[in-house]
PDB file of C-alpha atoms in Angstrom:
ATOM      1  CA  UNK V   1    -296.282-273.293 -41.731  1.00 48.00           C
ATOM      2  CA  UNK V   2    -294.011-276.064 -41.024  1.00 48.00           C
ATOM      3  CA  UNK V   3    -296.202-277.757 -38.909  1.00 49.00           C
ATOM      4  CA  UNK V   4    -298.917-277.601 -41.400  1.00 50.00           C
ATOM      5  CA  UNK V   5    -296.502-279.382 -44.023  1.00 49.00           C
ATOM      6  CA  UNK V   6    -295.389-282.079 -41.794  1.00 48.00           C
ATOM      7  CA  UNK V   7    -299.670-282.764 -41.272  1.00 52.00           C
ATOM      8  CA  UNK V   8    -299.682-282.813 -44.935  1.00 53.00           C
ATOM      9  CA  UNK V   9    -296.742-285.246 -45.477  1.00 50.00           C
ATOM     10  CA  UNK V  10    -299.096-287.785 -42.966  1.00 50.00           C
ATOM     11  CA  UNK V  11    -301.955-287.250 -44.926  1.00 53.00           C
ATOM     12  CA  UNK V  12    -300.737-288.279 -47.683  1.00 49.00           C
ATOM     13  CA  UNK V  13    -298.543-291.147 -46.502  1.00 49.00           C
ATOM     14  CA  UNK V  14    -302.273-292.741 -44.312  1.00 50.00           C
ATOM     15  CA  UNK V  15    -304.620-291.678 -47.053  1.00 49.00           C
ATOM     16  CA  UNK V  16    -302.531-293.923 -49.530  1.00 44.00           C
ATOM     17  CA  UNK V  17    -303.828-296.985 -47.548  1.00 42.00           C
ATOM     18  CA  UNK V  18    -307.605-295.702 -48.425  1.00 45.00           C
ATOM     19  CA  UNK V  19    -306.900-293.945 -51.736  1.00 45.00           C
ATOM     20  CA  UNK V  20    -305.360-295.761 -54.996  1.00 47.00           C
ATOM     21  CA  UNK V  21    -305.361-292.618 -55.996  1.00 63.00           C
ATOM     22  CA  UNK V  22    -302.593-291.594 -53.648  1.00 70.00           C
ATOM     23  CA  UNK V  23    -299.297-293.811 -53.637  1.00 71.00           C
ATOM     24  CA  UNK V  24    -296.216-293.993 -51.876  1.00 71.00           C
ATOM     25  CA  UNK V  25    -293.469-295.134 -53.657  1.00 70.00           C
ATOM     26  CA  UNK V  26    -290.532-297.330 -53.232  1.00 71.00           C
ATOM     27  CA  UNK V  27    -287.882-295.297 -54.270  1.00 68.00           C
ATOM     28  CA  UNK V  28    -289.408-292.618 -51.310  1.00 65.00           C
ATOM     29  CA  UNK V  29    -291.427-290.663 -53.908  1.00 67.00           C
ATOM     30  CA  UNK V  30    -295.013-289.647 -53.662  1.00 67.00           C
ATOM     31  CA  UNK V  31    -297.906-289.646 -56.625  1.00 69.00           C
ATOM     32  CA  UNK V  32    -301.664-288.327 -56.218  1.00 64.00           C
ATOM     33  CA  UNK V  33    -304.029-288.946 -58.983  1.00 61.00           C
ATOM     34  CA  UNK V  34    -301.892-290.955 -60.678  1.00 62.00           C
ATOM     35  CA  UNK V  35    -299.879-294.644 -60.501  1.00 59.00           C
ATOM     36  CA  UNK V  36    -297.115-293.368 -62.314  1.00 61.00           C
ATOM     37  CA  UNK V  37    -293.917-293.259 -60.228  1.00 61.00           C
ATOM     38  CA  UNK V  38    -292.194-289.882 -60.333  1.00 56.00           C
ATOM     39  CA  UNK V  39    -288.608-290.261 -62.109  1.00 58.00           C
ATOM     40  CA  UNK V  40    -287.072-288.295 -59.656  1.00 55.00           C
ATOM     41  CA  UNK V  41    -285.996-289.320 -56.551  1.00 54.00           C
ATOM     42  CA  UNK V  42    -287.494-287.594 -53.061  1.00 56.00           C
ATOM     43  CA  UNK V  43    -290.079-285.531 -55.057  1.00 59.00           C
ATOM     44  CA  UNK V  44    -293.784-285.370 -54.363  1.00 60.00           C
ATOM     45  CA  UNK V  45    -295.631-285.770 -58.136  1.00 60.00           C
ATOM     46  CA  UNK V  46    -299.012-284.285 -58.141  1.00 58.00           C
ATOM     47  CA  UNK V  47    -301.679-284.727 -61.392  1.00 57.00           C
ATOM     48  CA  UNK V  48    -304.052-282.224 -61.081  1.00 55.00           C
ATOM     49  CA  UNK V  49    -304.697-278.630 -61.369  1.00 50.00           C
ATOM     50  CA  UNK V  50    -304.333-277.168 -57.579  1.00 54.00           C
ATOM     51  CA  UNK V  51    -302.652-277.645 -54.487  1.00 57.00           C
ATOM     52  CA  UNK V  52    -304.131-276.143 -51.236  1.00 57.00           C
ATOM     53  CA  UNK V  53    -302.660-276.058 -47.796  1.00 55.00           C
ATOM     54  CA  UNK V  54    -305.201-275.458 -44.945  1.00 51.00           C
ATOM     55  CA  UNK V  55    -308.379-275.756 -44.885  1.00 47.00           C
ATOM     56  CA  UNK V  56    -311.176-274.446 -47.335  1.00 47.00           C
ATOM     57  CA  UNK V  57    -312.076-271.434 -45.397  1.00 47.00           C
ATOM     58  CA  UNK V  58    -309.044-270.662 -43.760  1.00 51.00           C
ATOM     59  CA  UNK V  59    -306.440-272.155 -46.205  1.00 50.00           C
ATOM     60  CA  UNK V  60    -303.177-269.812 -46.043  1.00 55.00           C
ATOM     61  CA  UNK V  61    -301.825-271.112 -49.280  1.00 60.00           C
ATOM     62  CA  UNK V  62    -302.494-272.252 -52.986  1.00 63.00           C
ATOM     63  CA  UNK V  63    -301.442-273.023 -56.019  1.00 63.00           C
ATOM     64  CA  UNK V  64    -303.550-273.288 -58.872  1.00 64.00           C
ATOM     65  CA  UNK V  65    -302.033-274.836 -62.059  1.00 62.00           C
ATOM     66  CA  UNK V  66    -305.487-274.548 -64.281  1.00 65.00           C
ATOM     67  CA  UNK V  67    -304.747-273.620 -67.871  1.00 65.00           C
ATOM     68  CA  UNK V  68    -307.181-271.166 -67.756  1.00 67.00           C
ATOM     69  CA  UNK V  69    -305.699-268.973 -64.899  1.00 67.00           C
ATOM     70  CA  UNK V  70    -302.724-270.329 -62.988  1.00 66.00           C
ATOM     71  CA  UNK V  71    -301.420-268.666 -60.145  1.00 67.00           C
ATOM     72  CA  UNK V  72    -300.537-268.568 -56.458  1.00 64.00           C
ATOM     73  CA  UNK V  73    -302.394-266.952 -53.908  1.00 63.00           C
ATOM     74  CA  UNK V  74    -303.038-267.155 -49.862  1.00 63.00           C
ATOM     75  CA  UNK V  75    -305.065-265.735 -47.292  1.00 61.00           C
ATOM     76  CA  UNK V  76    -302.509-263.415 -45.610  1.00 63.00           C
ATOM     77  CA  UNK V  77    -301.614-261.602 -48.808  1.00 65.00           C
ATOM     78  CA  UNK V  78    -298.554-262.466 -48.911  1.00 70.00           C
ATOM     79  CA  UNK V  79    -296.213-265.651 -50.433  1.00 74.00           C
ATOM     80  CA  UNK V  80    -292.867-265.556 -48.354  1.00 75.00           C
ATOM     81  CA  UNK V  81    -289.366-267.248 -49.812  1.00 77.00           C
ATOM     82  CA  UNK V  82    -287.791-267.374 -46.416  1.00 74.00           C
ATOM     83  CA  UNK V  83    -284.883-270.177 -44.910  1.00 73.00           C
ATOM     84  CA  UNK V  84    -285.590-270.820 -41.075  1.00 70.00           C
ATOM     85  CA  UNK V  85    -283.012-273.143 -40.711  1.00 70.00           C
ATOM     86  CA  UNK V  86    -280.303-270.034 -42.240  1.00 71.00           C
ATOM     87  CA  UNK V  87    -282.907-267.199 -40.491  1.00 71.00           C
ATOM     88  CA  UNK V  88    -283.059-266.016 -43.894  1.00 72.00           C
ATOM     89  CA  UNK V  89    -284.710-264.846 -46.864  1.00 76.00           C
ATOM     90  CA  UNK V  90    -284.311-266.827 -50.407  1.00 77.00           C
ATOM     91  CA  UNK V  91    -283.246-265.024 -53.637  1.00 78.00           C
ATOM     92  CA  UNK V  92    -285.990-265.807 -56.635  1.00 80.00           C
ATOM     93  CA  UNK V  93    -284.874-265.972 -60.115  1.00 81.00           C
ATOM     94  CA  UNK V  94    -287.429-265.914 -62.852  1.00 79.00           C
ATOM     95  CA  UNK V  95    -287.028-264.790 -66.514  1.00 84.00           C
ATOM     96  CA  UNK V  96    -289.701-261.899 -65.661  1.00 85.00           C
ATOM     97  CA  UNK V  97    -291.890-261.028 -63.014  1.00 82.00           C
ATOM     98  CA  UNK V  98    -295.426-259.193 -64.005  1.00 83.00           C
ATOM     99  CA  UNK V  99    -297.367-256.888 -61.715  1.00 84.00           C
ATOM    100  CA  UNK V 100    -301.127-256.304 -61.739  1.00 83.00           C
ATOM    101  CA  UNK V 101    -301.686-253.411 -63.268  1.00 89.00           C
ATOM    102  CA  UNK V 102    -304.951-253.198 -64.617  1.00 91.00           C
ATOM    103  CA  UNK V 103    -306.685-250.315 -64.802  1.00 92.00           C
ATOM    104  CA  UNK V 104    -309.959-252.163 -63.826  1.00 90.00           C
ATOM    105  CA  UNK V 105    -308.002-253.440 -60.289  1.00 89.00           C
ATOM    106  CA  UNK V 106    -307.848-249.910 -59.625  1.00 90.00           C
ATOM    107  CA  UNK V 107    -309.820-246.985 -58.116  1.00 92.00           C
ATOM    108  CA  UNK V 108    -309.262-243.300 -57.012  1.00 91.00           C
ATOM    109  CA  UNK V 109    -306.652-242.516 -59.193  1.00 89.00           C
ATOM    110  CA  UNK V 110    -304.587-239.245 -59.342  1.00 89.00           C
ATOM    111  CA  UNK V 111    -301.186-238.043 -59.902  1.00 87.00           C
ATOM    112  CA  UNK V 112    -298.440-237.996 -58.254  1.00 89.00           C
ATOM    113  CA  UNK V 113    -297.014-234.956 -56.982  1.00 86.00           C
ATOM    114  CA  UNK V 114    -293.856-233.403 -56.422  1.00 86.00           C
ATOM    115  CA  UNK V 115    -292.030-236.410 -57.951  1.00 90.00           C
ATOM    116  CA  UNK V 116    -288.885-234.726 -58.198  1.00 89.00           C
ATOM    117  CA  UNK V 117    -288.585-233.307 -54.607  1.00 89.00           C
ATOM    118  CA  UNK V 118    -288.847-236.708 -53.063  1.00 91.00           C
ATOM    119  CA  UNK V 119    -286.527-238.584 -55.626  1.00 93.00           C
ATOM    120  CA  UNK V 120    -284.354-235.969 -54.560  1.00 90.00           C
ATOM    121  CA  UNK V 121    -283.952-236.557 -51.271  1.00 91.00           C
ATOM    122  CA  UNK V 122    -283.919-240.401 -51.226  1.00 92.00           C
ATOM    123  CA  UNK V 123    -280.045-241.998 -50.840  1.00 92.00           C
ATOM    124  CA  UNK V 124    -278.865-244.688 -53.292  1.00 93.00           C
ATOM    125  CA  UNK V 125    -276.264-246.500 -50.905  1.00 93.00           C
ATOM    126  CA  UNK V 126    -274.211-249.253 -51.198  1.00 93.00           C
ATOM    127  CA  UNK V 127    -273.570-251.847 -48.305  1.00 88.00           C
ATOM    128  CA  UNK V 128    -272.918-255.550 -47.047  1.00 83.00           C
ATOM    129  CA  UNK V 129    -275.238-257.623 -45.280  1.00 79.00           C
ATOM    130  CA  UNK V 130    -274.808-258.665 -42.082  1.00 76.00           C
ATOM    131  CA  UNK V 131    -273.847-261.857 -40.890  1.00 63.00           C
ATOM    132  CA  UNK V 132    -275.946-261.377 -37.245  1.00 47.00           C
ATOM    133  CA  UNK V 133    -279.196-261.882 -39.499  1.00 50.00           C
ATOM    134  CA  UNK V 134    -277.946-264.862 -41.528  1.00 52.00           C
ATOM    135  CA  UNK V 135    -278.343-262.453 -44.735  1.00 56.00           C
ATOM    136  CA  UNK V 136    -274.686-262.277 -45.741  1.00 53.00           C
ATOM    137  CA  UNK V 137    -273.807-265.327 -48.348  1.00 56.00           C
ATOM    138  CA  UNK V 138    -269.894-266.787 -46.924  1.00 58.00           C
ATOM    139  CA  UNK V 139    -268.766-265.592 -50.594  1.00 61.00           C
ATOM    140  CA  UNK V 140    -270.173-262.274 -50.844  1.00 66.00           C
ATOM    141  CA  UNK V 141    -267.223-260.248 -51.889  1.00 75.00           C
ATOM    142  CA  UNK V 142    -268.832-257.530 -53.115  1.00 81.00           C
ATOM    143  CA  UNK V 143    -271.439-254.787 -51.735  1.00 85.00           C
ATOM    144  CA  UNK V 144    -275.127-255.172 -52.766  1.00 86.00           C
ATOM    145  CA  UNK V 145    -276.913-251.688 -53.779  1.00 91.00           C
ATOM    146  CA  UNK V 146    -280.163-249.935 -52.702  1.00 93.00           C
ATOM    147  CA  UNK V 147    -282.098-247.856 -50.437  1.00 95.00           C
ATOM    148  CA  UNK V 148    -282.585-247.665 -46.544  1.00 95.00           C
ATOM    149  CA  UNK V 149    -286.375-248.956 -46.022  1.00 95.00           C
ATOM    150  CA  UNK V 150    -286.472-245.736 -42.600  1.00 95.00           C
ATOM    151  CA  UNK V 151    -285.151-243.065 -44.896  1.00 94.00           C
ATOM    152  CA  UNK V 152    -287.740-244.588 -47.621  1.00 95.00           C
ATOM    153  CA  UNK V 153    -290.108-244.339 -45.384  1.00 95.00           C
ATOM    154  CA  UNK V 154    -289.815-240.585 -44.148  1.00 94.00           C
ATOM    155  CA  UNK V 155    -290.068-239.592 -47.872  1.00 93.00           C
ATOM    156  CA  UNK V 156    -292.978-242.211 -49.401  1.00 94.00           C
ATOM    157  CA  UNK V 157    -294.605-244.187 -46.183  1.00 94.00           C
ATOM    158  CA  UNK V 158    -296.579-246.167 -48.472  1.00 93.00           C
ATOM    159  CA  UNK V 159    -293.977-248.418 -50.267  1.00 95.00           C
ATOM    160  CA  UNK V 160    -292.539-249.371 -46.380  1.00 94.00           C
ATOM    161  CA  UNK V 161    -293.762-252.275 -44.567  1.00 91.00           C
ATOM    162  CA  UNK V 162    -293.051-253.525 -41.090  1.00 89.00           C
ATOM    163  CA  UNK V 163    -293.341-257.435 -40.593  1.00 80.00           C
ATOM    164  CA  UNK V 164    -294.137-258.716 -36.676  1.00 77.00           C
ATOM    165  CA  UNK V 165    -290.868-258.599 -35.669  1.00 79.00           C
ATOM    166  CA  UNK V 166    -290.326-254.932 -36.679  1.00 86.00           C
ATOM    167  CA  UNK V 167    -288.239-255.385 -39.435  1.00 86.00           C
ATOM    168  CA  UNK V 168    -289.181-253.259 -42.746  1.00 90.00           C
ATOM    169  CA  UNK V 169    -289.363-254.469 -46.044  1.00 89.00           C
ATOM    170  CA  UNK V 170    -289.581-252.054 -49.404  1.00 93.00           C
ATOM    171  CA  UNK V 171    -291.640-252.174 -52.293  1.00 93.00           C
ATOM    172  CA  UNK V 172    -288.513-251.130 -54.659  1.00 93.00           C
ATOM    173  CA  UNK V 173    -291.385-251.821 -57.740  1.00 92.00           C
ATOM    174  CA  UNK V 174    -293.550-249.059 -56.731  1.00 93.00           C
ATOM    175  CA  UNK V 175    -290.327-246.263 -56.629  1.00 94.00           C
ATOM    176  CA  UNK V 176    -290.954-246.978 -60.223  1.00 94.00           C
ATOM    177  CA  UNK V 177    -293.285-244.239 -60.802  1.00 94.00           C
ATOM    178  CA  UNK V 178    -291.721-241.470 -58.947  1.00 94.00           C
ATOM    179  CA  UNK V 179    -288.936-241.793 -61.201  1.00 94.00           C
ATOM    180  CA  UNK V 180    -291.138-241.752 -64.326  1.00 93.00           C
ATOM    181  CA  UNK V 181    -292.471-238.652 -63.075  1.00 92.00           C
ATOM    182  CA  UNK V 182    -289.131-236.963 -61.741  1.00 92.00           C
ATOM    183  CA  UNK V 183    -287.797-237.267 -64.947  1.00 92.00           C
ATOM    184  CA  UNK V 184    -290.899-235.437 -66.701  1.00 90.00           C
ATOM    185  CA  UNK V 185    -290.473-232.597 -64.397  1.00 89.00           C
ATOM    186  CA  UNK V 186    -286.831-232.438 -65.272  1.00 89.00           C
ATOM    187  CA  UNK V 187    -287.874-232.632 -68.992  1.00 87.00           C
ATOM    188  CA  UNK V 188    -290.192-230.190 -68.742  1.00 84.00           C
ATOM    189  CA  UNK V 189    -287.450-227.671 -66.861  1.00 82.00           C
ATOM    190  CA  UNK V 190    -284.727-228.364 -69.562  1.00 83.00           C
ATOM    191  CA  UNK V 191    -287.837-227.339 -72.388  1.00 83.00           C
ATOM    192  CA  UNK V 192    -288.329-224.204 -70.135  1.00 79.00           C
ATOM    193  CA  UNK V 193    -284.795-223.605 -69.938  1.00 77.00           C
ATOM    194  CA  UNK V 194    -283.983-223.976 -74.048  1.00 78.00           C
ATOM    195  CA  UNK V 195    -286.879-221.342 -74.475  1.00 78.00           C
ATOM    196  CA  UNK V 196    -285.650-218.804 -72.211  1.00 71.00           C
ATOM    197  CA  UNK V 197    -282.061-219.785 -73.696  1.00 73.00           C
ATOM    198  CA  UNK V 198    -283.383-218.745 -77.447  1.00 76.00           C
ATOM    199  CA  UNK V 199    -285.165-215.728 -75.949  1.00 72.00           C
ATOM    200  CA  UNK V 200    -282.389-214.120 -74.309  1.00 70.00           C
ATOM    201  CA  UNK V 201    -279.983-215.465 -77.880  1.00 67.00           C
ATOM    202  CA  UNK V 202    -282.887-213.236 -79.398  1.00 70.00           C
ATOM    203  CA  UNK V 203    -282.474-210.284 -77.595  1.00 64.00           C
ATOM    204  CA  UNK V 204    -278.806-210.317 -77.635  1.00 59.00           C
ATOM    205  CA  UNK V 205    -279.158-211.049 -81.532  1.00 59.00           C
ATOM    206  CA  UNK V 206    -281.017-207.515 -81.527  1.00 53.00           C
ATOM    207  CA  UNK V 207    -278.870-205.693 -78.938  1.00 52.00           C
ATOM    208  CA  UNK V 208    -274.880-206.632 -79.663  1.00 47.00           C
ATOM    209  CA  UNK V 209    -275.405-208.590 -82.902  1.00 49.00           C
ATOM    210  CA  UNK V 210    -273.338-211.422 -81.339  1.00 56.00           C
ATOM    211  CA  UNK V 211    -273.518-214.447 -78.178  1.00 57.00           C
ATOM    212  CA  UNK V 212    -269.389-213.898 -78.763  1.00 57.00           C
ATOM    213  CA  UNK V 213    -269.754-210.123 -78.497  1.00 58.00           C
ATOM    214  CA  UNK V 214    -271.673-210.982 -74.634  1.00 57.00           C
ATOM    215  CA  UNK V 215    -269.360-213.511 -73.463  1.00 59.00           C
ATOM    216  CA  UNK V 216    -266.460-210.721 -74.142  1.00 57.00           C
ATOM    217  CA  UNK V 217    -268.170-208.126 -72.723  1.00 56.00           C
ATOM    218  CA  UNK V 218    -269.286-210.068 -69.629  1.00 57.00           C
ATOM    219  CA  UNK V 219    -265.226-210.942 -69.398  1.00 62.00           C
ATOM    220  CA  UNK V 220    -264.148-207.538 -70.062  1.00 79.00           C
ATOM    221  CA  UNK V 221    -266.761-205.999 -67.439  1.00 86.00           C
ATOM    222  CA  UNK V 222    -265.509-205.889 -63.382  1.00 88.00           C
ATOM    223  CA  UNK V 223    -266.741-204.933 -60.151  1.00 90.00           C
ATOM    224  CA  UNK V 224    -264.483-204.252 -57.424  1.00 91.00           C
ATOM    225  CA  UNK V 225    -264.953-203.748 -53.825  1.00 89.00           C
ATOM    226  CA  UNK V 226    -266.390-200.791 -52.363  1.00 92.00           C
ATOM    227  CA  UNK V 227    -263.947-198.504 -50.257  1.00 91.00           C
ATOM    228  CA  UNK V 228    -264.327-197.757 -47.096  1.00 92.00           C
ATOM    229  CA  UNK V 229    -265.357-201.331 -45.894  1.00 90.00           C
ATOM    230  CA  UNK V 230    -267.495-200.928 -43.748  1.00 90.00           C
ATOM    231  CA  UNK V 231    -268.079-197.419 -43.110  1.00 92.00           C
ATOM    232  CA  UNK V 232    -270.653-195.181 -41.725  1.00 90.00           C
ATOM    233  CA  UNK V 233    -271.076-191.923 -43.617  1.00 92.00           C
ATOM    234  CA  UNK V 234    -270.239-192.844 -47.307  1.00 93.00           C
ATOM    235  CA  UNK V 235    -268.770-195.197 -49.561  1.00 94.00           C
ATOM    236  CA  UNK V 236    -266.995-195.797 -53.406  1.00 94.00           C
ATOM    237  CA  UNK V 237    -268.270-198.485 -55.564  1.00 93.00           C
ATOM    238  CA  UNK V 238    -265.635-198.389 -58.458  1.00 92.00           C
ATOM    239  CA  UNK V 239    -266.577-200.529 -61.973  1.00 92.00           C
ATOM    240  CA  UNK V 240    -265.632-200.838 -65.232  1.00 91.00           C
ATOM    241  CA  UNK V 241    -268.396-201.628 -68.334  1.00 90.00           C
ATOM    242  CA  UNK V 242    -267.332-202.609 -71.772  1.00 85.00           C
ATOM    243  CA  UNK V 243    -267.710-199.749 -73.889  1.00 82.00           C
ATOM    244  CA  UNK V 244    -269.778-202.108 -76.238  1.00 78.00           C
ATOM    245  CA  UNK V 245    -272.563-202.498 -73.580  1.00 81.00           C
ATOM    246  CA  UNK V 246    -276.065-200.902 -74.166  1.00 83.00           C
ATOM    247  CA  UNK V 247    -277.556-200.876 -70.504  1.00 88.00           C
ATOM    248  CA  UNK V 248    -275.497-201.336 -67.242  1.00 90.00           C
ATOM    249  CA  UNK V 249    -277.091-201.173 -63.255  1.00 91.00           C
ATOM    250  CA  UNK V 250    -275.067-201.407 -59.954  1.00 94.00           C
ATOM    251  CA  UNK V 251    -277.853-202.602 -57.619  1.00 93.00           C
ATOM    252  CA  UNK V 252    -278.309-202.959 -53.945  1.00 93.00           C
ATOM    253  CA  UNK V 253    -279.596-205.918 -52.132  1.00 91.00           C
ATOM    254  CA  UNK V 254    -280.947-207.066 -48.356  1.00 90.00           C
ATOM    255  CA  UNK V 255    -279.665-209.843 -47.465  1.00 87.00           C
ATOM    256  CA  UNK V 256    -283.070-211.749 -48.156  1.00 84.00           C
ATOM    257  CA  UNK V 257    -282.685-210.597 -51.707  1.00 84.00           C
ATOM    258  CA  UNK V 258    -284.663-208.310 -51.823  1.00 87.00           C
ATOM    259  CA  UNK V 259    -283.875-204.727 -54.015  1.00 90.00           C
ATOM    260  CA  UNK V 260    -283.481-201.638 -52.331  1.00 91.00           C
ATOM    261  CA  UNK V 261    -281.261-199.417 -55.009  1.00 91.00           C
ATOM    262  CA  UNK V 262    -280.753-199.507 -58.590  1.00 91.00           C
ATOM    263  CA  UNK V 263    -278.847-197.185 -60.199  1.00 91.00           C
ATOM    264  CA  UNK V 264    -277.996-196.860 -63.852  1.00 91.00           C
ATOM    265  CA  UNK V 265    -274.844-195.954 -65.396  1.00 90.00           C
ATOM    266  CA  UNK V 266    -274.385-193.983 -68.244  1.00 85.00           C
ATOM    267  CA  UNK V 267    -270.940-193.541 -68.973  1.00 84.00           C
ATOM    268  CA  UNK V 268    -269.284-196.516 -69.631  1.00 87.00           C
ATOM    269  CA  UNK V 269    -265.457-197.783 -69.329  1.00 88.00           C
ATOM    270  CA  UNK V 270    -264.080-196.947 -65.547  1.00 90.00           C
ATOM    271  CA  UNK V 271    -266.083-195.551 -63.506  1.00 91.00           C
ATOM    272  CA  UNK V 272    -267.851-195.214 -59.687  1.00 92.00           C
ATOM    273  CA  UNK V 273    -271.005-195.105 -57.504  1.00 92.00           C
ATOM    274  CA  UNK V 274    -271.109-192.990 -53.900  1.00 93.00           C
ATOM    275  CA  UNK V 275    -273.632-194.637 -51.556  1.00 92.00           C
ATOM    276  CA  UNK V 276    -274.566-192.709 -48.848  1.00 93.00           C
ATOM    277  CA  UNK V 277    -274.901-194.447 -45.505  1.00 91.00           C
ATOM    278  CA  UNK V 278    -278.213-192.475 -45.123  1.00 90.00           C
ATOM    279  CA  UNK V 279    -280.010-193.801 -47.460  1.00 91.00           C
ATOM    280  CA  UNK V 280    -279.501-197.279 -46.001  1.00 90.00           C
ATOM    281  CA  UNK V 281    -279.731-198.466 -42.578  1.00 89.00           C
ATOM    282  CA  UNK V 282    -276.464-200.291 -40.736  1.00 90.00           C
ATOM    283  CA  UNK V 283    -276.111-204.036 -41.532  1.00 90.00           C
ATOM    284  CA  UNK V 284    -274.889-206.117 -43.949  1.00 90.00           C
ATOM    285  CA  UNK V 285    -275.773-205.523 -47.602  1.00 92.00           C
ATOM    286  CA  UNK V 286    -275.163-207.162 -51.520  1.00 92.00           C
ATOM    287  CA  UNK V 287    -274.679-204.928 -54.626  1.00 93.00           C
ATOM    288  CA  UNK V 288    -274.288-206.326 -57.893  1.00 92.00           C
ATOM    289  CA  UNK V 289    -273.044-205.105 -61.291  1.00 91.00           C
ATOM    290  CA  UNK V 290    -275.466-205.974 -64.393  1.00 90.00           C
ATOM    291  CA  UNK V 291    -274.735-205.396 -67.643  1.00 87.00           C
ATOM    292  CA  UNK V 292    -277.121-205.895 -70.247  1.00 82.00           C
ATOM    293  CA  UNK V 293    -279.440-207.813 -68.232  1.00 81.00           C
ATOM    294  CA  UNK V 294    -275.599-210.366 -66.941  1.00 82.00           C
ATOM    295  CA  UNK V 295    -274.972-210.355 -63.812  1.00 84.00           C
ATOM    296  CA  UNK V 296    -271.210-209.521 -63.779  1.00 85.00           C
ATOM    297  CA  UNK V 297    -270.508-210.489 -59.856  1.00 87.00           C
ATOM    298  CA  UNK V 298    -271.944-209.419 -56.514  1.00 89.00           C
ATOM    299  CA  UNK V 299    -270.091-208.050 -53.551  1.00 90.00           C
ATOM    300  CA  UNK V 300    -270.821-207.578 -49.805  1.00 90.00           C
ATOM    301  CA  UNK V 301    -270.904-204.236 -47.805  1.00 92.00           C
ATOM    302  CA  UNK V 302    -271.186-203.168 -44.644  1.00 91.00           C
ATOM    303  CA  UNK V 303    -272.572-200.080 -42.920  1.00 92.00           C
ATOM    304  CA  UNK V 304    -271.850-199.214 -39.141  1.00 90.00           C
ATOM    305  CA  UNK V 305    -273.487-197.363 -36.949  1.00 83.00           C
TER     306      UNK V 305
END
């Protein structure tokens, strides 16, 4: 690139001997299409609608100033802000910067799944630059905040890229939608959750009269340990249920959750549960006290052989 700018620089300077439409100035500056001397000292002052370096069918960058349609564009796909003399890259500042987004640039479209899961497991970090790639500014005081292009990469491939040195890059624009959609997934498990929240505000409406009268009977309600722990014949699961409570279960869990005993209790205030080793095989198990459809607390037992 930089020797294609120096070949423009002598262009311009020999073609002024053929061209009045090319001039170099005294003052150092340069004008094309036009006499006028730039007011601005070492600037090059061009009067015309595009700029183009290479050649026509192989040119690698442009800039087209047209009233109609300005823009920049090159053949690689890419414009690059980058200081070789520092090793590099440039910060832009801009009052906006617009993305193509037009539905008609755009084919195959679907959703995006499982928003939520990725966002989830993607790393906000904060960190310094460092000074071995020329990235850290001499007054940078404070850390800079963002994401990890490799961990980016092992969650959404498609925003990485890897330049020809190996070096990654991030397309931080494109985690845009992820987020849209994580938060729509959240929303929609919040709406979930306030339904089930009025159902269950329902039933205890119809079953205690009160959310209070719950809360006090949930407090009020204990499990305690069984006894002997562990044991290999037989066992004592003592409890006590708040007398205001309609339905109350102590039930017995595998480790993987799933149910293997439910019993129901039918007298209410202190009472206890004899669990036969039997009727369970030795290893580790859960059991749980539920009253009125609360889990009161969960405990661990074991059985021996």
């Amino acid at each position: 690139m930089i020797k294609s700018g120096i070949f423009f620089i002598i262009f311009l300077i020999t073609s002024q001997l053929m061209y009045s439409q090319i001039k170099l100035h005294s003052n150092g500056n340069i004008s094309i299409a036009t006499t006028v001397s730039p007011s601005t000292h070492n600037t090059i002052y061009i009067y015309g609608p595009r700029l183009t370096f290479g050649g026509y069918g192989n040119r690698f960058f442009k800039f087209d100033c047209s009233p109609s349609d300005p823009r920049w564009w090159s053949s690689t796909g890419d414009v690059v802000f980058y200081d070789t003399e520092k090793g590099r890259f440039c910060d832009i500042q801009a009052k906006s910067f617009r993305v193509a987004s037009d539905i008609r640039y755009k084919t195959e479209i679907s959703e995006l799944e499982n928003s939520l899961d990725k966002i989830l497991s993607i790393d906000g970090v904060s960190f310094f630059w460092q000074d071995a790639n020329g990235l850290k500014s001499t007054t940078e005081t404070t850390p800079t905040s963002g994401f990890i292009a490799q961990d980016i990469e092992k969650v959404i491939p498609n925003l990485v890229y890897s330049d020809s040195t190996g070096y990654k890059t991030m397309d931080y624009i494109g985690l845009l939608p992820y987020v849209v959609e994580s938060i729509k997934e959240l929303n929609q498990k919040v709406e979930t959750q306030e339904e089930y929240i009025q159902e269950l505000e329902a039933q205890v409406g119809t079953s205690t009269g009160s959310l209070k009268d719950v809360i006090a009977q949930r407090n009020e309600s204990k499990l305690y340990s069984n006894n002997p722990n562990p044991f290999n014949t037989e066992t004592t699961i003592k409890y006590f249920v708040s007398t205001n409570a309609s339905k109350a279960y102590v039930t017995i869990y595998d480790l993987n959750g799933k149910q293997l005993m439910s019993n129901a209790i039918s007298n209410f205030g202190e009472g206890e549960i004899l669990i036969l080793a039997g009727d369970l095989s030795a290893g580790m198990f859960l059991y749980s006290l539920i009253v009125d459809g609360i889990l009161i607390d969960t405990k661990k037992m074991i059985i021996t052989d």
